[in-house]
Amino acid sequence: MPPVVKDFDVVILGGGAAGLMCAIEAGKRGRRVAVLERSERCGKKILISGGGRCNFTNLRCGPDNFISANPHFAKSALARYTPQDFIALVEKHGIRYHEKTLGQLFCDGSAREILQMLETECRAAKVEVLVSTRVLEVTKSTEFVIRTADAEFRSPALVVATGGLSIPKMGATGFGYDLARQLGLKIREPRPALVPLLLAPEDRGHYCDLAGVSAEVIASCDSARFKENMLITHRGLSGPAILQISSYWTPPAPVVIDLAPGKKLTAAFDNAHAARNLRTLNAAFREFLPNRFAGRWLELNAPESFTNAALAALERRLHGWEIHPSGTEGYEKAEVTAGGVDTDELSAKTMESRKVPGLFFIGEVVDVTGHLGGFNFQWAWASGFCAGSAV
Ligand SMILES: Cc1cc2nc3c(=O)[nH]c(=O)nc-3n(C[C@H](O)[C@H](O)[C@H](O)COP(=O)(O)OP(=O)(O)OC[C@H]3O[C@@H](n4cnc5c(N)ncnc54)[C@H](O)[C@@H]3O)c2cc1C
């Protein structure tokens, strides 16, 4: 039997944050929109985001919060759809929220409210959402033909919103990258980002029995610096400072950690009467670092002597502790995928391919990666909005 042919103005692959936002905008403009979602439900990542409370945007969102081979690319979309625009939508639906820290907005209740809001808006815009739909093939002639097991969808516009490779058990696939390649678009090599780092075996032996200990540090790599918490894990380091810097880290570069930002731990010795010994040093370290970590770090980095020069060297090491991670925890634990469809291939205003008219890429599949703190969703909303306004 020939497949059922369904005509739409726009077909969107992927019913995540970016795909749903794009569908809403296109539907509001009277376009006949279909969203084809591979999983049995849309927005699974929204549901697990922000520890179940969805950090849906950040009040301090700017282009500097994003990593891309072209740092200017995201500017236009971020200016056209701002955190205030998304907040207005959240407030229209009566969803209560709060600022947790550093401009990060979370639901008071549950991430489910954000997904329900998007689904309600989709219904109002008459978007057809088809879940558990596997795309077998995409071809392009005068229009796009998207073949699934039991139907053939045809439309002049195709939006790829299939996300990145992070958390494969939630349905993440490399489909968007493969399709981009098939249609002749360049890809910046995808890599796990916002991901815990693994310590090299020697450091693991030294520190990982302290799993659970955390401290406020500055983690840096090249010119990127983040002052936030670091957490020791069973295999390495995590916590916001490490997740943030992981997005910038490429082996074999070291990650440099300031263990006591703004503090001078050897200040105790400025007092001429202070006893110059390990005991004084230990006491000073324990004032600023968690006890167990302070003791361990000093044990492994004890000064050769207590001369001014040796103490100054210790102070420098403390503010510039170099670690050489052996790798990352990979896509299983990465919050996002960096890299993706090369932004040179896309219009910054509409996200449309420069080579293939009618083809759009939005959200995480594009080589734009946000910092931790609601920026990745803001990019999904903004890029989805721009494509939805153009299709
Ligand atoms: C644990 C976790 C917590 C997070 N918390 C936050 C947070 O609080 N704040 C924040 O800003 N960001 C957070 N993120 C990142 C954020 O979830 C993503 O950046 C965002 O969801 C990207 O949106 P997207 O629409 O591009 O992709 P996704 O949300 O991943 O959606 C892609 C959709 O496409 C579907 N799909 C895949 N392949 C196909 C195919 N072949 N055909 C059809 N459909 C397909 C998938 O099933 C999925 O529904 C978190 C990520 C994780 C993993």
Short mmCIF file of C-alpha atoms and ligand atoms in Angstrom, two decimals:
data_model
loop_
_atom_site.label_atom_id
_atom_site.label_comp_id
_atom_site.label_asym_id
_atom_site.label_seq_id
_atom_site.Cartn_x
_atom_site.Cartn_y
_atom_site.Cartn_z
CA MET A 1 0.00 0.00 0.00
CA PRO A 2 1.45 3.44 -0.84
CA PRO A 3 2.16 5.59 2.24
CA VAL A 4 -0.36 8.22 3.34
CA VAL A 5 0.84 11.58 2.03
CA LYS A 6 0.45 14.53 4.40
CA ASP A 7 1.09 18.09 3.30
CA PHE A 8 2.20 20.79 5.71
CA ASP A 9 3.74 24.25 5.42
CA VAL A 10 6.39 23.33 7.99
CA VAL A 11 7.65 20.03 9.39
CA ILE A 12 9.71 20.23 12.57
CA LEU A 13 11.88 17.27 13.58
CA GLY A 14 12.15 17.09 17.38
CA GLY A 15 9.62 18.17 20.00
CA GLY A 16 12.04 19.54 22.56
CA ALA A 17 12.41 23.11 23.78
CA ALA A 18 13.47 24.61 20.45
CA GLY A 19 11.10 22.59 18.27
CA LEU A 20 8.02 23.38 20.36
CA MET A 21 8.84 27.10 20.49
CA CYS A 22 9.31 27.18 16.73
CA ALA A 23 6.03 25.31 16.21
CA ILE A 24 4.13 27.80 18.39
CA GLU A 25 5.43 30.84 16.50
CA ALA A 26 4.88 29.30 13.07
CA GLY A 27 1.40 28.07 14.08
CA LYS A 28 0.45 31.53 15.39
CA ARG A 29 1.30 32.89 11.95
CA GLY A 30 -1.26 30.55 10.39
CA ARG A 31 1.23 28.00 9.10
CA ARG A 32 0.16 24.34 9.03
CA VAL A 33 2.78 22.82 11.31
CA ALA A 34 3.67 19.21 12.15
CA VAL A 35 6.12 18.27 14.90
CA LEU A 36 7.57 14.76 14.51
CA GLU A 37 8.97 13.49 17.82
CA ARG A 38 10.87 10.23 18.05
CA SER A 39 10.14 9.56 21.74
CA GLU A 40 6.79 8.62 23.19
CA ARG A 41 6.45 12.15 24.56
CA CYS A 42 7.76 15.64 23.88
CA GLY A 43 10.11 17.66 26.07
CA LYS A 44 11.71 14.92 28.16
CA LYS A 45 14.77 17.07 28.83
CA ILE A 46 12.59 19.93 29.99
CA LEU A 47 11.09 17.57 32.59
CA ILE A 48 14.46 16.58 34.06
CA SER A 49 16.05 20.01 33.74
CA GLY A 50 17.15 22.11 36.67
CA GLY A 51 16.71 19.19 39.08
CA GLY A 52 13.02 18.95 38.05
CA ARG A 53 12.38 22.70 38.43
CA CYS A 54 13.66 23.83 35.00
CA ASN A 55 16.07 26.74 35.03
CA PHE A 56 14.17 28.19 32.08
CA THR A 57 16.13 31.39 31.49
CA ASN A 58 18.67 33.80 32.96
CA LEU A 59 18.04 37.49 33.62
CA ARG A 60 21.66 38.30 32.80
CA CYS A 61 21.72 36.62 29.43
CA GLY A 62 24.14 38.08 26.88
CA PRO A 63 26.23 36.86 23.95
CA ASP A 64 29.20 36.31 26.30
CA ASN A 65 27.30 33.45 27.91
CA PHE A 66 27.61 31.36 24.76
CA ILE A 67 30.40 29.39 23.12
CA SER A 68 30.56 29.09 19.35
CA ALA A 69 33.21 29.17 16.64
CA ASN A 70 31.51 32.45 15.70
CA PRO A 71 30.89 34.35 18.96
CA HIS A 72 28.75 36.95 17.12
CA PHE A 73 26.28 34.48 15.62
CA ALA A 74 23.86 34.23 18.57
CA LYS A 75 23.56 38.01 19.07
CA SER A 76 20.72 38.65 16.64
CA ALA A 77 18.45 35.83 17.87
CA LEU A 78 19.14 36.63 21.53
CA ALA A 79 18.18 40.26 20.90
CA ARG A 80 14.99 39.32 19.06
CA TYR A 81 13.73 36.97 21.77
CA THR A 82 14.88 37.95 25.23
CA PRO A 83 14.49 36.42 28.71
CA GLN A 84 11.74 39.04 29.28
CA ASP A 85 9.79 37.63 26.34
CA PHE A 86 9.88 34.13 27.82
CA ILE A 87 9.07 35.45 31.30
CA ALA A 88 5.99 37.17 29.80
CA LEU A 89 4.84 33.79 28.45
CA VAL A 90 5.48 32.09 31.81
CA GLU A 91 3.50 34.81 33.59
CA LYS A 92 0.65 34.61 31.07
CA HIS A 93 0.28 30.96 32.13
CA GLY A 94 0.37 31.85 35.83
CA ILE A 95 3.53 29.82 36.47
CA ARG A 96 5.25 30.89 39.66
CA TYR A 97 9.01 31.21 39.60
CA HIS A 98 11.94 32.58 41.55
CA GLU A 99 15.50 33.76 41.01
CA LYS A 100 17.79 31.23 42.62
CA THR A 101 21.19 32.79 42.12
CA LEU A 102 23.12 34.75 39.47
CA GLY A 103 19.96 35.62 37.50
CA GLN A 104 18.86 31.97 37.15
CA LEU A 105 15.04 31.62 37.03
CA PHE A 106 13.45 28.36 38.20
CA CYS A 107 9.83 27.22 38.57
CA ASP A 108 8.59 27.28 42.17
CA GLY A 109 6.68 24.11 41.40
CA SER A 110 7.80 21.75 38.67
CA ALA A 111 9.39 21.71 35.21
CA ARG A 112 6.21 19.98 34.08
CA GLU A 113 4.50 23.40 34.13
CA ILE A 114 6.86 24.69 31.42
CA LEU A 115 6.17 21.69 29.20
CA GLN A 116 2.42 21.98 29.80
CA MET A 117 2.62 25.66 28.86
CA LEU A 118 4.37 24.86 25.56
CA GLU A 119 1.91 22.08 24.77
CA THR A 120 -1.06 24.35 25.53
CA GLU A 121 0.38 27.01 23.23
CA CYS A 122 0.90 24.38 20.52
CA ARG A 123 -2.73 23.30 20.75
CA ALA A 124 -3.90 26.92 20.57
CA ALA A 125 -1.76 27.42 17.44
CA LYS A 126 -3.24 24.24 15.91
CA VAL A 127 0.13 22.48 15.72
CA GLU A 128 -0.08 18.77 14.98
CA VAL A 129 2.29 16.91 17.30
CA LEU A 130 3.09 13.29 16.41
CA VAL A 131 5.03 11.33 19.02
CA SER A 132 6.72 7.90 18.66
CA THR A 133 7.44 8.85 15.07
CA ARG A 134 10.65 7.57 13.52
CA VAL A 135 11.94 9.36 10.48
CA LEU A 136 13.38 6.86 8.03
CA GLU A 137 14.48 9.18 5.29
CA VAL A 138 14.55 12.83 4.29
CA THR A 139 14.89 13.89 0.66
CA LYS A 140 14.64 17.23 -1.05
CA SER A 141 13.26 17.87 -4.52
CA THR A 142 11.01 20.88 -5.03
CA GLU A 143 10.00 20.38 -1.40
CA PHE A 144 11.11 18.23 1.53
CA VAL A 145 9.83 14.68 1.74
CA ILE A 146 10.05 13.10 5.18
CA ARG A 147 9.33 9.41 5.20
CA THR A 148 8.20 7.57 8.37
CA ALA A 149 7.04 3.96 8.75
CA ASP A 150 3.45 4.72 7.76
CA ALA A 151 3.36 8.16 6.15
CA GLU A 152 5.12 10.60 3.90
CA PHE A 153 5.20 14.23 5.02
CA ARG A 154 5.76 16.92 2.43
CA SER A 155 6.53 20.55 3.11
CA PRO A 156 8.49 23.46 1.65
CA ALA A 157 10.14 24.10 5.04
CA LEU A 158 11.97 21.63 7.28
CA VAL A 159 13.21 22.60 10.74
CA VAL A 160 15.74 20.33 12.45
CA ALA A 161 15.43 20.58 16.24
CA THR A 162 16.69 17.15 17.23
CA GLY A 163 19.10 18.37 19.95
CA GLY A 164 22.55 17.02 20.74
CA LEU A 165 24.08 13.75 21.88
CA SER A 166 23.84 14.28 25.65
CA ILE A 167 21.97 11.68 27.70
CA PRO A 168 21.44 8.98 25.07
CA LYS A 169 19.08 7.11 27.38
CA MET A 170 16.62 10.03 27.05
CA GLY A 171 16.50 9.53 23.28
CA ALA A 172 19.36 11.78 22.16
CA THR A 173 20.54 10.93 18.65
CA GLY A 174 23.07 12.19 16.14
CA PHE A 175 20.25 12.46 13.60
CA GLY A 176 20.51 16.23 13.14
CA TYR A 177 24.24 16.09 12.43
CA ASP A 178 23.80 13.21 9.98
CA LEU A 179 21.04 15.03 8.15
CA ALA A 180 23.12 18.21 7.99
CA ARG A 181 26.01 16.25 6.47
CA GLN A 182 23.69 14.49 4.05
CA LEU A 183 22.44 17.86 2.83
CA GLY A 184 25.98 19.20 2.46
CA LEU A 185 26.31 21.37 5.60
CA LYS A 186 29.52 21.56 7.65
CA ILE A 187 29.62 20.32 11.23
CA ARG A 188 31.90 21.49 14.03
CA GLU A 189 32.97 18.29 15.80
CA PRO A 190 30.45 17.63 18.64
CA ARG A 191 31.85 17.14 22.17
CA PRO A 192 30.35 16.71 25.64
CA ALA A 193 30.06 20.01 27.55
CA LEU A 194 28.85 21.03 31.02
CA VAL A 195 30.24 17.69 32.07
CA PRO A 196 32.20 16.41 35.11
CA LEU A 197 35.94 15.94 34.57
CA LEU A 198 37.86 12.75 35.33
CA LEU A 199 41.06 13.11 37.31
CA ALA A 200 44.17 11.35 36.04
CA PRO A 201 44.83 8.10 37.97
CA GLU A 202 47.43 9.59 40.34
CA ASP A 203 45.25 12.55 41.36
CA ARG A 204 42.26 10.24 41.60
CA GLY A 205 44.17 8.17 44.13
CA HIS A 206 45.05 11.32 46.03
CA TYR A 207 41.68 13.01 46.22
CA CYS A 208 38.69 10.87 45.24
CA ASP A 209 38.20 9.26 48.65
CA LEU A 210 37.08 12.79 49.62
CA ALA A 211 34.05 12.51 47.29
CA GLY A 212 31.32 14.88 48.42
CA VAL A 213 33.65 17.62 49.65
CA SER A 214 33.07 21.00 47.97
CA ALA A 215 34.68 24.44 48.01
CA GLU A 216 34.27 27.77 46.25
CA VAL A 217 37.05 28.12 43.69
CA ILE A 218 37.91 29.86 40.43
CA ALA A 219 38.35 27.32 37.65
CA SER A 220 40.07 28.59 34.52
CA CYS A 221 41.22 27.40 31.15
CA ASP A 222 42.84 29.86 28.73
CA SER A 223 40.90 33.10 29.18
CA ALA A 224 37.70 31.53 30.58
CA ARG A 225 37.22 31.80 34.37
CA PHE A 226 34.36 30.75 36.63
CA LYS A 227 34.04 31.49 40.34
CA GLU A 228 31.63 28.92 41.69
CA ASN A 229 31.59 25.69 43.69
CA MET A 230 33.79 22.70 42.91
CA LEU A 231 32.80 19.21 44.08
CA ILE A 232 35.06 16.19 44.45
CA THR A 233 33.44 13.05 42.99
CA HIS A 234 34.34 9.35 43.01
CA ARG A 235 36.17 9.72 39.72
CA GLY A 236 37.13 13.37 39.50
CA LEU A 237 35.70 16.84 39.83
CA SER A 238 32.25 18.32 39.28
CA GLY A 239 30.15 21.19 40.63
CA PRO A 240 29.20 24.36 38.72
CA ALA A 241 32.77 25.73 38.38
CA ILE A 242 34.01 22.49 36.83
CA LEU A 243 30.94 21.99 34.61
CA GLN A 244 31.35 25.52 33.26
CA ILE A 245 35.07 25.15 32.55
CA SER A 246 34.58 21.72 30.98
CA SER A 247 32.89 23.44 28.02
CA TYR A 248 36.17 25.26 27.30
CA TRP A 249 38.57 22.42 28.09
CA THR A 250 40.36 20.53 25.36
CA PRO A 251 42.99 17.92 26.21
CA PRO A 252 45.87 18.00 26.93
CA ALA A 253 45.50 21.56 28.32
CA PRO A 254 45.48 21.83 32.11
CA VAL A 255 42.58 23.21 34.12
CA VAL A 256 43.87 25.75 36.63
CA ILE A 257 42.08 26.06 39.95
CA ASP A 258 42.38 28.89 42.44
CA LEU A 259 41.51 27.09 45.67
CA ALA A 260 41.16 30.22 47.78
CA PRO A 261 39.98 33.11 45.58
CA GLY A 262 40.97 36.49 47.01
CA LYS A 263 42.48 34.98 50.14
CA LYS A 264 46.09 34.91 51.32
CA LEU A 265 46.45 31.69 53.26
CA THR A 266 50.01 32.35 54.34
CA ALA A 267 48.98 35.72 55.84
CA ALA A 268 49.36 34.13 59.29
CA PHE A 269 53.13 34.29 58.78
CA ASP A 270 53.07 38.05 58.19
CA ASN A 271 52.96 38.22 61.98
CA ALA A 272 56.60 37.94 63.06
CA HIS A 273 55.54 36.02 66.21
CA ALA A 274 53.68 33.26 64.36
CA ALA A 275 55.33 29.86 64.63
CA ARG A 276 56.64 28.90 61.20
CA ASN A 277 55.45 25.32 61.04
CA LEU A 278 52.88 23.03 59.43
CA ARG A 279 50.51 23.40 62.35
CA THR A 280 50.07 27.13 61.75
CA LEU A 281 49.68 26.50 58.04
CA ASN A 282 47.11 23.76 58.59
CA ALA A 283 45.07 26.02 60.85
CA ALA A 284 45.14 28.81 58.25
CA PHE A 285 44.10 26.48 55.43
CA ARG A 286 41.23 25.05 57.43
CA GLU A 287 39.77 28.50 57.88
CA PHE A 288 39.12 28.78 54.15
CA LEU A 289 38.94 25.22 52.81
CA PRO A 290 36.96 22.19 54.03
CA ASN A 291 39.03 20.47 56.74
CA ARG A 292 39.65 17.15 55.00
CA PHE A 293 40.55 18.71 51.69
CA ALA A 294 42.81 21.34 53.32
CA GLY A 295 44.71 18.63 55.21
CA ARG A 296 45.09 16.40 52.14
CA TRP A 297 46.16 19.17 49.81
CA LEU A 298 48.78 20.41 52.28
CA GLU A 299 50.06 16.90 52.82
CA LEU A 300 50.62 16.55 49.08
CA ASN A 301 51.91 20.08 48.57
CA ALA A 302 53.82 20.75 51.79
CA PRO A 303 56.33 23.61 51.47
CA GLU A 304 59.99 22.63 51.36
CA SER A 305 60.72 25.09 54.12
CA PHE A 306 59.13 28.04 55.85
CA THR A 307 61.22 30.75 54.26
CA ASN A 308 59.35 33.69 52.70
CA ALA A 309 60.23 32.38 49.24
CA ALA A 310 58.90 28.88 49.96
CA LEU A 311 55.69 30.27 51.44
CA ALA A 312 55.22 32.55 48.43
CA ALA A 313 55.64 29.53 46.13
CA LEU A 314 53.05 27.61 48.15
CA GLU A 315 50.64 30.54 47.93
CA ARG A 316 51.12 30.65 44.15
CA ARG A 317 50.48 26.88 43.85
CA LEU A 318 47.32 27.22 45.92
CA HIS A 319 45.93 29.89 43.59
CA GLY A 320 47.07 28.06 40.48
CA TRP A 321 46.53 24.36 41.20
CA GLU A 322 47.00 22.68 37.84
CA ILE A 323 45.10 19.53 37.11
CA HIS A 324 45.40 17.47 33.94
CA PRO A 325 42.05 15.68 33.53
CA SER A 326 42.23 12.30 31.82
CA GLY A 327 38.90 13.00 30.14
CA THR A 328 35.25 13.79 30.86
CA GLU A 329 32.32 11.67 32.05
CA GLY A 330 31.11 11.79 28.42
CA TYR A 331 27.66 12.17 26.90
CA GLU A 332 26.08 9.98 29.61
CA LYS A 333 26.59 12.81 32.10
CA ALA A 334 26.98 15.88 29.87
CA GLU A 335 24.24 18.46 30.19
CA VAL A 336 24.78 19.63 26.61
CA THR A 337 26.71 18.95 23.41
CA ALA A 338 29.09 21.63 22.20
CA GLY A 339 29.87 21.94 18.49
CA GLY A 340 27.26 21.08 15.89
CA VAL A 341 25.99 22.63 12.68
CA ASP A 342 28.52 25.29 11.69
CA THR A 343 26.99 28.74 12.11
CA ASP A 344 28.66 29.86 8.84
CA GLU A 345 26.04 27.68 7.18
CA LEU A 346 23.07 29.52 8.71
CA SER A 347 21.42 32.92 8.64
CA ALA A 348 21.83 34.46 12.11
CA LYS A 349 18.43 36.11 11.74
CA THR A 350 16.31 33.13 10.70
CA MET A 351 18.50 30.00 11.26
CA GLU A 352 17.87 29.04 7.61
CA SER A 353 20.59 27.24 5.70
CA ARG A 354 22.43 29.44 3.22
CA LYS A 355 22.89 26.48 0.85
CA VAL A 356 19.52 24.73 1.11
CA PRO A 357 16.57 27.14 1.07
CA GLY A 358 13.75 26.06 3.39
CA LEU A 359 16.04 24.08 5.71
CA PHE A 360 16.45 25.40 9.26
CA PHE A 361 18.49 24.26 12.28
CA ILE A 362 17.66 25.43 15.81
CA GLY A 363 18.56 24.70 19.45
CA GLU A 364 21.36 22.49 20.64
CA VAL A 365 22.10 20.90 17.25
CA VAL A 366 23.63 24.25 16.22
CA ASP A 367 27.20 25.18 17.22
CA VAL A 368 26.00 27.51 20.00
CA THR A 369 26.42 26.29 23.57
CA GLY A 370 25.33 28.20 26.64
CA HIS A 371 26.94 28.42 30.03
CA LEU A 372 25.27 26.69 32.96
CA GLY A 373 22.36 28.71 34.36
CA GLY A 374 19.37 28.75 31.99
CA PHE A 375 21.28 29.94 28.92
CA ASN A 376 20.79 26.76 26.90
CA PHE A 377 17.04 27.02 27.17
CA GLN A 378 17.20 30.71 26.30
CA TRP A 379 19.07 29.77 23.14
CA ALA A 380 16.45 27.09 22.35
CA TRP A 381 13.60 29.61 22.81
CA ALA A 382 15.36 32.38 20.85
CA SER A 383 16.52 30.27 17.90
CA GLY A 384 13.13 28.51 17.82
CA PHE A 385 11.33 31.84 17.81
CA CYS A 386 13.46 33.20 14.96
CA ALA A 387 12.92 30.16 12.75
CA GLY A 388 9.20 30.08 13.67
CA SER A 389 8.87 33.71 12.57
CA ALA A 390 10.52 32.97 9.23
CA VAL A 391 9.15 29.63 7.98
C1 LIG B 1 19.97 16.70 33.02
C2 LIG B 1 19.87 17.97 32.23
C3 LIG B 1 19.45 19.13 32.87
C4 LIG B 1 19.39 20.33 32.15
N1 LIG B 1 18.96 21.46 32.80
C5 LIG B 1 18.93 22.63 32.13
C6 LIG B 1 18.44 23.81 32.77
O1 LIG B 1 17.97 23.78 33.90
N2 LIG B 1 18.50 24.98 32.06
C7 LIG B 1 18.96 25.03 30.75
O2 LIG B 1 18.98 26.11 30.16
N3 LIG B 1 19.35 23.91 30.12
C8 LIG B 1 19.34 22.73 30.77
N4 LIG B 1 19.74 21.59 30.11
C9 LIG B 1 20.07 21.69 28.67
C10 LIG B 1 18.76 21.75 27.86
O3 LIG B 1 17.91 20.69 28.27
C11 LIG B 1 19.04 21.64 26.37
O4 LIG B 1 20.01 22.57 25.97
C12 LIG B 1 17.75 21.89 25.57
O5 LIG B 1 16.79 20.93 25.93
C13 LIG B 1 18.01 21.86 24.09
O6 LIG B 1 16.79 21.97 23.42
P1 LIG B 1 16.58 21.31 21.98
O7 LIG B 1 15.14 21.50 21.67
O8 LIG B 1 17.59 21.83 21.04
O9 LIG B 1 16.91 19.78 22.19
P2 LIG B 1 16.14 18.69 23.09
O10 LIG B 1 15.43 19.35 24.21
O11 LIG B 1 17.14 17.65 23.37
O12 LIG B 1 15.02 18.13 22.11
C14 LIG B 1 15.34 17.36 20.98
C15 LIG B 1 14.15 16.47 20.71
O13 LIG B 1 14.35 15.81 19.47
C16 LIG B 1 13.95 14.46 19.60
N5 LIG B 1 14.66 13.70 18.57
C17 LIG B 1 15.95 13.28 18.54
N6 LIG B 1 16.20 12.62 17.40
C18 LIG B 1 15.05 12.64 16.69
C19 LIG B 1 14.68 12.14 15.42
N7 LIG B 1 15.53 11.46 14.67
N8 LIG B 1 13.42 12.36 14.97
C20 LIG B 1 12.52 13.03 15.73
N9 LIG B 1 12.81 13.50 16.96
C21 LIG B 1 14.07 13.33 17.42
C22 LIG B 1 14.34 14.09 21.02
O14 LIG B 1 13.63 12.97 21.49
C23 LIG B 1 13.97 15.37 21.75
O15 LIG B 1 12.63 15.38 22.19
C24 LIG B 1 19.77 20.37 30.78
C25 LIG B 1 20.16 19.20 30.14
C26 LIG B 1 20.20 18.01 30.85
C27 LIG B 1 20.60 16.76 30.12
#
